[in-house]
GROMACS .gro file of C-alpha atoms in nm:
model
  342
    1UNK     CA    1   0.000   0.000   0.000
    2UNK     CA    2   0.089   0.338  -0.064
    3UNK     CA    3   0.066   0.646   0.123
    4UNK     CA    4  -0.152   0.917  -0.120
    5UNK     CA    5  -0.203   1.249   0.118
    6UNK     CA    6  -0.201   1.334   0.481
    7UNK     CA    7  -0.516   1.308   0.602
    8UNK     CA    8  -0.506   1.489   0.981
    9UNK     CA    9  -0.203   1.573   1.184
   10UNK     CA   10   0.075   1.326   1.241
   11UNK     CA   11  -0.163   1.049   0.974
   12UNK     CA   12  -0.166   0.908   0.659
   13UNK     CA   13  -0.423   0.780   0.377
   14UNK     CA   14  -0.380   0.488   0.199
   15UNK     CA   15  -0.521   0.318  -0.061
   16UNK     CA   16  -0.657  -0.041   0.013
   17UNK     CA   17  -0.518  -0.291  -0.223
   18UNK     CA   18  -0.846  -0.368  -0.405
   19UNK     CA   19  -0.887  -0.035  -0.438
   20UNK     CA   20  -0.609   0.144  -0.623
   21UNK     CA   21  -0.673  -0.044  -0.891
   22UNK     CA   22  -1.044   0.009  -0.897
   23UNK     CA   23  -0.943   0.389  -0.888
   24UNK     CA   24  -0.674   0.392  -1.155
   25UNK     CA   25  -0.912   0.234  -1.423
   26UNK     CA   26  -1.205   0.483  -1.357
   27UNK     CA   27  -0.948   0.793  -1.359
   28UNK     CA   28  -0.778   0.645  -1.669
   29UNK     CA   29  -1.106   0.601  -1.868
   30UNK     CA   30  -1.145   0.829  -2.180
   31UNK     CA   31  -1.435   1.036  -2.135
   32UNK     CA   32  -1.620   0.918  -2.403
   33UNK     CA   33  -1.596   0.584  -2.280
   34UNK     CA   34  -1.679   0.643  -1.891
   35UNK     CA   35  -2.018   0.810  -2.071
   36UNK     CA   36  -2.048   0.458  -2.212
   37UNK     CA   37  -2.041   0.272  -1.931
   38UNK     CA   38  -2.256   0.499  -1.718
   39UNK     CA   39  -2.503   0.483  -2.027
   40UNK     CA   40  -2.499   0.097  -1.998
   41UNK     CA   41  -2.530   0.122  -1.632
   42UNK     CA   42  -2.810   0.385  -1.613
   43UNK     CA   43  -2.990   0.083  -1.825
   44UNK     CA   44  -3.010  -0.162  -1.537
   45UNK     CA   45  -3.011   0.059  -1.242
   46UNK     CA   46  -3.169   0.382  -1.318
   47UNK     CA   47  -2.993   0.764  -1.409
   48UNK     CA   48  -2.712   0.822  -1.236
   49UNK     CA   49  -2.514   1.134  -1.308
   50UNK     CA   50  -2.148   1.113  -1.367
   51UNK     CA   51  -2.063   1.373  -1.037
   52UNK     CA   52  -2.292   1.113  -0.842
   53UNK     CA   53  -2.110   0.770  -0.956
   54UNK     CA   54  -1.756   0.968  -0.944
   55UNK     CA   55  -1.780   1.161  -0.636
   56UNK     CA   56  -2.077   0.990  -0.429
   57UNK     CA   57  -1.899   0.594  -0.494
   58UNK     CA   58  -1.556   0.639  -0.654
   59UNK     CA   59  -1.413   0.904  -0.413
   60UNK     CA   60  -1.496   1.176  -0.192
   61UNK     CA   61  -1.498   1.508  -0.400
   62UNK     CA   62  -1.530   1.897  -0.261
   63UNK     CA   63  -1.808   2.018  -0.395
   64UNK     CA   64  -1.801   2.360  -0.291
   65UNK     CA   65  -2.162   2.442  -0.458
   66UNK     CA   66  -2.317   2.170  -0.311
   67UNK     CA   67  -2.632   2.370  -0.115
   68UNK     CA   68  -2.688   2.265   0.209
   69UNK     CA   69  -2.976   2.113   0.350
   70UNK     CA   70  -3.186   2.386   0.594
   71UNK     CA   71  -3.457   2.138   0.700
   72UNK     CA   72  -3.197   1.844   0.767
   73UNK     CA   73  -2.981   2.079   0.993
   74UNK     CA   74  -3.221   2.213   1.189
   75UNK     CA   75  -3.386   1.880   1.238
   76UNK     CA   76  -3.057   1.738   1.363
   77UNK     CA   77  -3.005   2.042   1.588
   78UNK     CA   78  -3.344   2.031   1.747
   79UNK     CA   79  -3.377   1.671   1.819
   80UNK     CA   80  -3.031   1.578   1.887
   81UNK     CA   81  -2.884   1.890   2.099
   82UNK     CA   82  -3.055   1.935   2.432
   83UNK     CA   83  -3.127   2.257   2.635
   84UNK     CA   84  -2.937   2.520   2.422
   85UNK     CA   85  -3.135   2.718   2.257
   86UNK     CA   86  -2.904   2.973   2.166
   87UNK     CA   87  -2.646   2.756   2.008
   88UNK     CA   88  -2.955   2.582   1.778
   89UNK     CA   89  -3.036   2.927   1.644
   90UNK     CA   90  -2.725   3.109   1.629
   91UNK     CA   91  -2.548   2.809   1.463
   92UNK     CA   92  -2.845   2.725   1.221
   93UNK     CA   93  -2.862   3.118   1.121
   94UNK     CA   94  -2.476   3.145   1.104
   95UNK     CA   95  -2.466   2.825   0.861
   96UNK     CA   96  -2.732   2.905   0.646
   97UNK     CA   97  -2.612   3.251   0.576
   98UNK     CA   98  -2.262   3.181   0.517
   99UNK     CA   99  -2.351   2.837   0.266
  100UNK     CA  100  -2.601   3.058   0.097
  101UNK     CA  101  -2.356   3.356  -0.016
  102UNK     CA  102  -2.185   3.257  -0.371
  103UNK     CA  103  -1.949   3.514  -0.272
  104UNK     CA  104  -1.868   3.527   0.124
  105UNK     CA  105  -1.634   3.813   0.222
  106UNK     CA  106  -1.449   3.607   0.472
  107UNK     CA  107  -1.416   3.216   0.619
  108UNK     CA  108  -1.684   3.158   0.880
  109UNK     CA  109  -1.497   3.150   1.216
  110UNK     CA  110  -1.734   3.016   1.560
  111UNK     CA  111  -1.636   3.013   1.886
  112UNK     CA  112  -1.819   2.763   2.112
  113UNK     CA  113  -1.760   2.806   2.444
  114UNK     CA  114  -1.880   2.647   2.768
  115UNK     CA  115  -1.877   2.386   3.084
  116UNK     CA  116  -1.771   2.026   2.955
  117UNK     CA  117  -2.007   1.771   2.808
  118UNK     CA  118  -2.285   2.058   2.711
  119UNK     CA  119  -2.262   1.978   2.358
  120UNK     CA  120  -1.990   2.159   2.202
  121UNK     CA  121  -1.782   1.858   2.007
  122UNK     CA  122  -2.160   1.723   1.967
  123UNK     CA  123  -2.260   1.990   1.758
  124UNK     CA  124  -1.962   2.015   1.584
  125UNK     CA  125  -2.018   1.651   1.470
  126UNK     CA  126  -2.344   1.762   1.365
  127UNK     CA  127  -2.189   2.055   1.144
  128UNK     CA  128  -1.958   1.839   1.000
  129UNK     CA  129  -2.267   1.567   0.902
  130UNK     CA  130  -2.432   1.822   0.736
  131UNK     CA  131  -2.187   1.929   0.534
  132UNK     CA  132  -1.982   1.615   0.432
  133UNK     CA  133  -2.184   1.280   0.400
  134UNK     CA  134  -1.831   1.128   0.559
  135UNK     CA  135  -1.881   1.366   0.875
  136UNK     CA  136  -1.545   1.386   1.074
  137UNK     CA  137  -1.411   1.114   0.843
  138UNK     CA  138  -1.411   1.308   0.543
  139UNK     CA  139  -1.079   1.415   0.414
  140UNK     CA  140  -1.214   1.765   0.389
  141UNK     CA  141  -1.218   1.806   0.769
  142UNK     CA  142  -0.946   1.873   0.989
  143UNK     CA  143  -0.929   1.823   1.392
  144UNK     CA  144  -0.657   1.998   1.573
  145UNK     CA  145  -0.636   1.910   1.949
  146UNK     CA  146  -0.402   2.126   2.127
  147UNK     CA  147  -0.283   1.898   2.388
  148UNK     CA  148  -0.219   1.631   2.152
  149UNK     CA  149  -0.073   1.881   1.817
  150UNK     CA  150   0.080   2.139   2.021
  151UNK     CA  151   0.169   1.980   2.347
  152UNK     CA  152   0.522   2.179   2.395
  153UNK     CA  153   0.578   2.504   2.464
  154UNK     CA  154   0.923   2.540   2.323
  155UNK     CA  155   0.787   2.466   1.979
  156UNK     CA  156   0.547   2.771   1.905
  157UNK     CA  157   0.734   2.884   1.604
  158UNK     CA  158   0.759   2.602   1.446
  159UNK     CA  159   0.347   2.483   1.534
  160UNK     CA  160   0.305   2.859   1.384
  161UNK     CA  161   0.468   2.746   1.062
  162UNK     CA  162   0.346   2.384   1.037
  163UNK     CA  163  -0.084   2.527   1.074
  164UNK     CA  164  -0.006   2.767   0.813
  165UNK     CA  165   0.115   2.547   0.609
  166UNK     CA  166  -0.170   2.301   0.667
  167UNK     CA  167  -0.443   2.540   0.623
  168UNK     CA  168  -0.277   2.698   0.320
  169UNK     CA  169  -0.234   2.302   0.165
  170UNK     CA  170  -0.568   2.189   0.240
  171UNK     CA  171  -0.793   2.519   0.147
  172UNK     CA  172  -0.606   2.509  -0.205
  173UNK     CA  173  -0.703   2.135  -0.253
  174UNK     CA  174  -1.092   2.234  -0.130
  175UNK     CA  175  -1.220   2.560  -0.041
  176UNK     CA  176  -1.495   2.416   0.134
  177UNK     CA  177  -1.229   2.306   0.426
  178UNK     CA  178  -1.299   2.249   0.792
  179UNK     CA  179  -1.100   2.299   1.088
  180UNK     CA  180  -1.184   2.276   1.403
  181UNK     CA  181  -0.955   2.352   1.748
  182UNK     CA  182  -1.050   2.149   2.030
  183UNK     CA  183  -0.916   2.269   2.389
  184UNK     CA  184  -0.861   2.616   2.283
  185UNK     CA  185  -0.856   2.694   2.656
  186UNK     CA  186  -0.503   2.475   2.685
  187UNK     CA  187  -0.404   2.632   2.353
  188UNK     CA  188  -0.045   2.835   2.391
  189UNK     CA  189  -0.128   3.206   2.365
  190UNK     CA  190  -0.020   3.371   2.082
  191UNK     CA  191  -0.033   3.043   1.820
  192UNK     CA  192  -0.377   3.107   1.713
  193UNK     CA  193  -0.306   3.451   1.573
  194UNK     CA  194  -0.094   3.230   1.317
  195UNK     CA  195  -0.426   3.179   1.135
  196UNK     CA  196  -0.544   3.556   1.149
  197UNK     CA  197  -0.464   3.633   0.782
  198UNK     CA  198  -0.640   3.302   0.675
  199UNK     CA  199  -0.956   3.457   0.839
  200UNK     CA  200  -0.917   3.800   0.734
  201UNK     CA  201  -1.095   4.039   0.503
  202UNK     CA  202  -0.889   3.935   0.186
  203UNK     CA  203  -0.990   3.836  -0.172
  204UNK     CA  204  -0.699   3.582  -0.192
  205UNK     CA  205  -0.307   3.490  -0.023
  206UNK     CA  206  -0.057   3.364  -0.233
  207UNK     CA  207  -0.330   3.261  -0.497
  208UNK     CA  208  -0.569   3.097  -0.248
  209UNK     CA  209  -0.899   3.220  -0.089
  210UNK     CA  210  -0.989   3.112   0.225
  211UNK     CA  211  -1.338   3.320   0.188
  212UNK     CA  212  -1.579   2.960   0.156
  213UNK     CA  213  -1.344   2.749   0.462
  214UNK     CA  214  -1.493   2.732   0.812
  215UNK     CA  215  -1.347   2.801   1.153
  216UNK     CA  216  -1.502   2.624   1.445
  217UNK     CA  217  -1.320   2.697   1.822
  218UNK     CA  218  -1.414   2.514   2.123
  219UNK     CA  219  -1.320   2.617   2.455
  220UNK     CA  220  -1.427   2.585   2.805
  221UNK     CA  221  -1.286   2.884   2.871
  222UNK     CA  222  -1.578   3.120   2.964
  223UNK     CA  223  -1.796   2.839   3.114
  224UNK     CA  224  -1.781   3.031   3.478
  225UNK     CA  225  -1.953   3.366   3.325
  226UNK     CA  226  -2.213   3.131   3.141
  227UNK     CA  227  -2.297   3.005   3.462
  228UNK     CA  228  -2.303   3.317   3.644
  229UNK     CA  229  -2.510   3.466   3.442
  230UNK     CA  230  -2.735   3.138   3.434
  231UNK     CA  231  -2.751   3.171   3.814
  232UNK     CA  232  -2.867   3.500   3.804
  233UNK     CA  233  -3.112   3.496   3.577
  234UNK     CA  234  -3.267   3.211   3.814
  235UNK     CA  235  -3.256   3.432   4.104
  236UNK     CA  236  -3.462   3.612   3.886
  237UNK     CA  237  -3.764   3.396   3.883
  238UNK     CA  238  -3.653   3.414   3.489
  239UNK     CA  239  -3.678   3.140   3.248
  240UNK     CA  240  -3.305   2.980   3.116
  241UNK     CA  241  -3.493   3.056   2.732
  242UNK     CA  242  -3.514   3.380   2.823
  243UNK     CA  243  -3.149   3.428   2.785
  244UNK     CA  244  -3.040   3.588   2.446
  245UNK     CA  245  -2.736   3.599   2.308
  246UNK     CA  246  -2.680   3.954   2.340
  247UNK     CA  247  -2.701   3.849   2.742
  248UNK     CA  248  -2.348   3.679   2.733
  249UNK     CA  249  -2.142   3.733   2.366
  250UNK     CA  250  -1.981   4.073   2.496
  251UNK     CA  251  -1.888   3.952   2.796
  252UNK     CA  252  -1.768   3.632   2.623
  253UNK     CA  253  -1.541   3.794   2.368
  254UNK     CA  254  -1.408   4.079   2.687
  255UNK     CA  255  -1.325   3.752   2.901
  256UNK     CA  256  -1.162   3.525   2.669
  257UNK     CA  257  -0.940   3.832   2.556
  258UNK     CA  258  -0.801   3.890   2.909
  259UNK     CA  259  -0.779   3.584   3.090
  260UNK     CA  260  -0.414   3.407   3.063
  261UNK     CA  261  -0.534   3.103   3.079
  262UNK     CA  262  -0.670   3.029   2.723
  263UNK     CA  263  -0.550   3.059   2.347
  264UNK     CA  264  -0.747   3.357   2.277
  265UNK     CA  265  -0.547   3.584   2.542
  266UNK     CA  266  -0.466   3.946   2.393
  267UNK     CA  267  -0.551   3.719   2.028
  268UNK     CA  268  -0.566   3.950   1.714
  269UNK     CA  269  -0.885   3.766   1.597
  270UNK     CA  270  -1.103   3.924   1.916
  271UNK     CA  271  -0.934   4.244   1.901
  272UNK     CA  272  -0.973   4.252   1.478
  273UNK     CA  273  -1.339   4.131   1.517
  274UNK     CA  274  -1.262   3.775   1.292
  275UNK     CA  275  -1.451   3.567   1.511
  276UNK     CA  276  -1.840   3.633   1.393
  277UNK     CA  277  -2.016   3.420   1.627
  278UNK     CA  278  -1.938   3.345   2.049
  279UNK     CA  279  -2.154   3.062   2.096
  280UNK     CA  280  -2.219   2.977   2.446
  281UNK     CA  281  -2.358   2.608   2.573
  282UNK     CA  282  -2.554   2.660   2.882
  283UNK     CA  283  -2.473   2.435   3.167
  284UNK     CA  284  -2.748   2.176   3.182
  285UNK     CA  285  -3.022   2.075   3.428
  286UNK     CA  286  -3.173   1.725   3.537
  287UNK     CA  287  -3.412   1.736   3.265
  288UNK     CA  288  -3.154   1.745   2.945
  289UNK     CA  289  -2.946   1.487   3.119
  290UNK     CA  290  -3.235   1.248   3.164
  291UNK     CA  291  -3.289   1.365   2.761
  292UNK     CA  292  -2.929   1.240   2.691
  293UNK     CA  293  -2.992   0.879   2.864
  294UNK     CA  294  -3.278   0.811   2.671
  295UNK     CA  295  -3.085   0.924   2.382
  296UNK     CA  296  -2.835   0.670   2.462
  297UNK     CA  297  -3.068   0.396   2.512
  298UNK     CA  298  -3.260   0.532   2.150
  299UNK     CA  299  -2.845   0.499   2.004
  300UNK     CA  300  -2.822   0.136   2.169
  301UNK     CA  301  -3.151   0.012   1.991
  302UNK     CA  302  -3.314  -0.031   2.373
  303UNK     CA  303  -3.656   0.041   2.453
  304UNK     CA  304  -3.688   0.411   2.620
  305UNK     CA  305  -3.749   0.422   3.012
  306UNK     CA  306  -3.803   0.673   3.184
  307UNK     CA  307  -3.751   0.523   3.535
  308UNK     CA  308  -3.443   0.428   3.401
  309UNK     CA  309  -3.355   0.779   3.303
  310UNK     CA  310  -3.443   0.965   3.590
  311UNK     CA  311  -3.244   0.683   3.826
  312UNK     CA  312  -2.903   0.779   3.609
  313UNK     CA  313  -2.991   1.145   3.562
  314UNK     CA  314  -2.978   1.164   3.990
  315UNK     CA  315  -2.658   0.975   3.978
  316UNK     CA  316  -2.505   1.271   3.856
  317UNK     CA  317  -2.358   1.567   4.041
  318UNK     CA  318  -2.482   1.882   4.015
  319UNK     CA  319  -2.377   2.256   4.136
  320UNK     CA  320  -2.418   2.511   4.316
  321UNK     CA  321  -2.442   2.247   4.632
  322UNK     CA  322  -2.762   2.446   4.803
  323UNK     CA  323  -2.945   2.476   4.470
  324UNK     CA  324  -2.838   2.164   4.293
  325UNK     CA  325  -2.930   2.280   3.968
  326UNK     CA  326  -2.669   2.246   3.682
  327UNK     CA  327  -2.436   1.888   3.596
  328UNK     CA  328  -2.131   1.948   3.650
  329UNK     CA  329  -2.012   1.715   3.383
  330UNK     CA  330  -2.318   1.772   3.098
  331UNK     CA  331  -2.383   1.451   2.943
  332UNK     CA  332  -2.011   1.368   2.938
  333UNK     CA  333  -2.011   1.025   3.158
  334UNK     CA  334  -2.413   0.960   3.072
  335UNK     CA  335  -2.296   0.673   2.860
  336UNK     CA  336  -2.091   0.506   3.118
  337UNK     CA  337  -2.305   0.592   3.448
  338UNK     CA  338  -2.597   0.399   3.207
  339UNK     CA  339  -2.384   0.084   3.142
  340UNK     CA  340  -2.397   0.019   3.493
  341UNK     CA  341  -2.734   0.003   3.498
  342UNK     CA  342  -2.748  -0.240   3.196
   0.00000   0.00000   0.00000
């Protein structure tokens, strides 16, 4: 087997055996002749386009004007993301705006912040799904983990060098690129602004546009003022939907710029206004986590309970410890606390 393109940081692609072969005789087939054989096959099995054999069953193509599906999205949003209602809408609105515009102005950059195992990767993955049929698989989509990409300080300039490179490599080959930054909160200051003119206001670098590529950061930095301000607004006698993102985005963008402790510290994408969208995942109560065990037991092909639910949802710990209202973990360990119920 041989190696054909890098397919994520520190991997490589291969070609199965059975495979290259398979591949080499449809890319060396004369056009007229490929027409033949999809002629012959359209026949027996029905039309099907030459884009659709090629890049739906051949290999994975970027198909940068391929509209995206509205009503799938914000199916998959609704019924599969519990208890943030801001995130549905703000991602959903961001999305469809950005896919819609032939002619973007710059790469769509979110930020998603909040406490652990609210939804953040989840809805990523959901993105991703909507976007490429192969979802986080797809060759198109690239997952940077700080702690595991960038793990040593004395490195920065040449992680700084290596992500530009990456970006630059990959956006040429599709425009329609993904990257996503996981643990931007243990990110080294400073090595995000690496990728500031990438998400800039420019037509082109070097030859390439990065207008149609998309920027997703997830953090848990900010978490503590999502909170806060979800504690308040309880004191309140006020509703958690009654938060809007207006409520926290300011004081989002203020916070993540001057605490230490995360990759956006001093960054020249808060201070230049690159990011579009802060995203925050509210910390969740009893009722979403007892939503996420039967969604579990709905992904294990088990018949719902609700007994069942509630009995794992109160195995959980939540915060503050007089009002017991938010899990401190999200949904993160619902998976394993059910398992021992099984």
């Amino acid at each position: 087997m041989a190696p054909v393109r890098r397919s994520g940081p520190g991997t490589w692609l291969f070609l199965l055996p059975l495979a290259a072969p398979l591949l080499h005789v449809a890319l060396s087939v004369e056009p007229i002749s490929m027409g033949i054989a999809i002629a012959a096959a359209s026949a027996i099995t029905g039309y099907i386009s030459f884009p659709e054999l090629y890049c739906g069953r051949l290999v994975e193509c970027c198909r940068v004007e391929e509209p995206l599906n509205g009503t799938a999205l914000q199916n998959d949003l609704k019924e599969k993301l519990f208890g943030q209602h801001l995130a549905q809408e703000v991602i959903y609105r961001a999305l469809m705006g950005f896919m819609s515009n032939d002619n973007p102005k710059k790469p769509l950059a979110l930020s998603l912040h909040g406490w652990t195992g609210t939804g953040k990767n989840f809805v990523s993955k959901i993105i991703v799904e909507n976007l490429y049929p192969a979802g986080m698989k797809s060759k198109f989509v690239h997952l940077f983990v700080s702690t595991v990409h960038f793990p040593h300080n004395n490195l920065l300039s040449l992680y700084k060098d290596q992500l530009q490179s990456w970006i630059r490599g990959n956006t040429s080959r599709c425009a329609r690129s993904i990257f996503i930054f996981d643990e931007m909160d243990k990110l080294h200051p400073g090595l995000i602004d690496s990728i500031k003119p990438f998400l800039d206001y420019y037509e082109n670098l070097d030859g390439v546009s990065y207008r149609k590529a998309l920027f997703i950061f997830l953090s848990n930095a900010g978490g503590d003022l999502i909170n806060r301000r979800m504690l308040e607004l309880w004191n309140e006698g006020r509703k958690r939907e009654d938060l809007e993102l207006r409520d926290v985005e300011n004081v989002l963008s203020v916070g993540l710029f001057n605490n230490k402790n995360n990759g956006f510290w001093h960054s020249a994408l808060i201070e230049k206004n690159l990011i579009d969208y802060f995203v925050p995942f509210l910390p969740l109560e009893f009722s979403h986590v007892k939503k996420c065990v039967l969604a579990e037991l709905r992904h294990r092909d088990l018949e719902e309970d609700e007994e069942l639910a509630s009995r794992v949802a109160k195995e959980m710990t939540y915060s503050p410890k007089e009002q017991k209202l938010f899990s401190d973990k999200g949904c993160k360990t619902v998976a394993a606390k059910l398992s021992l119920h099984l």
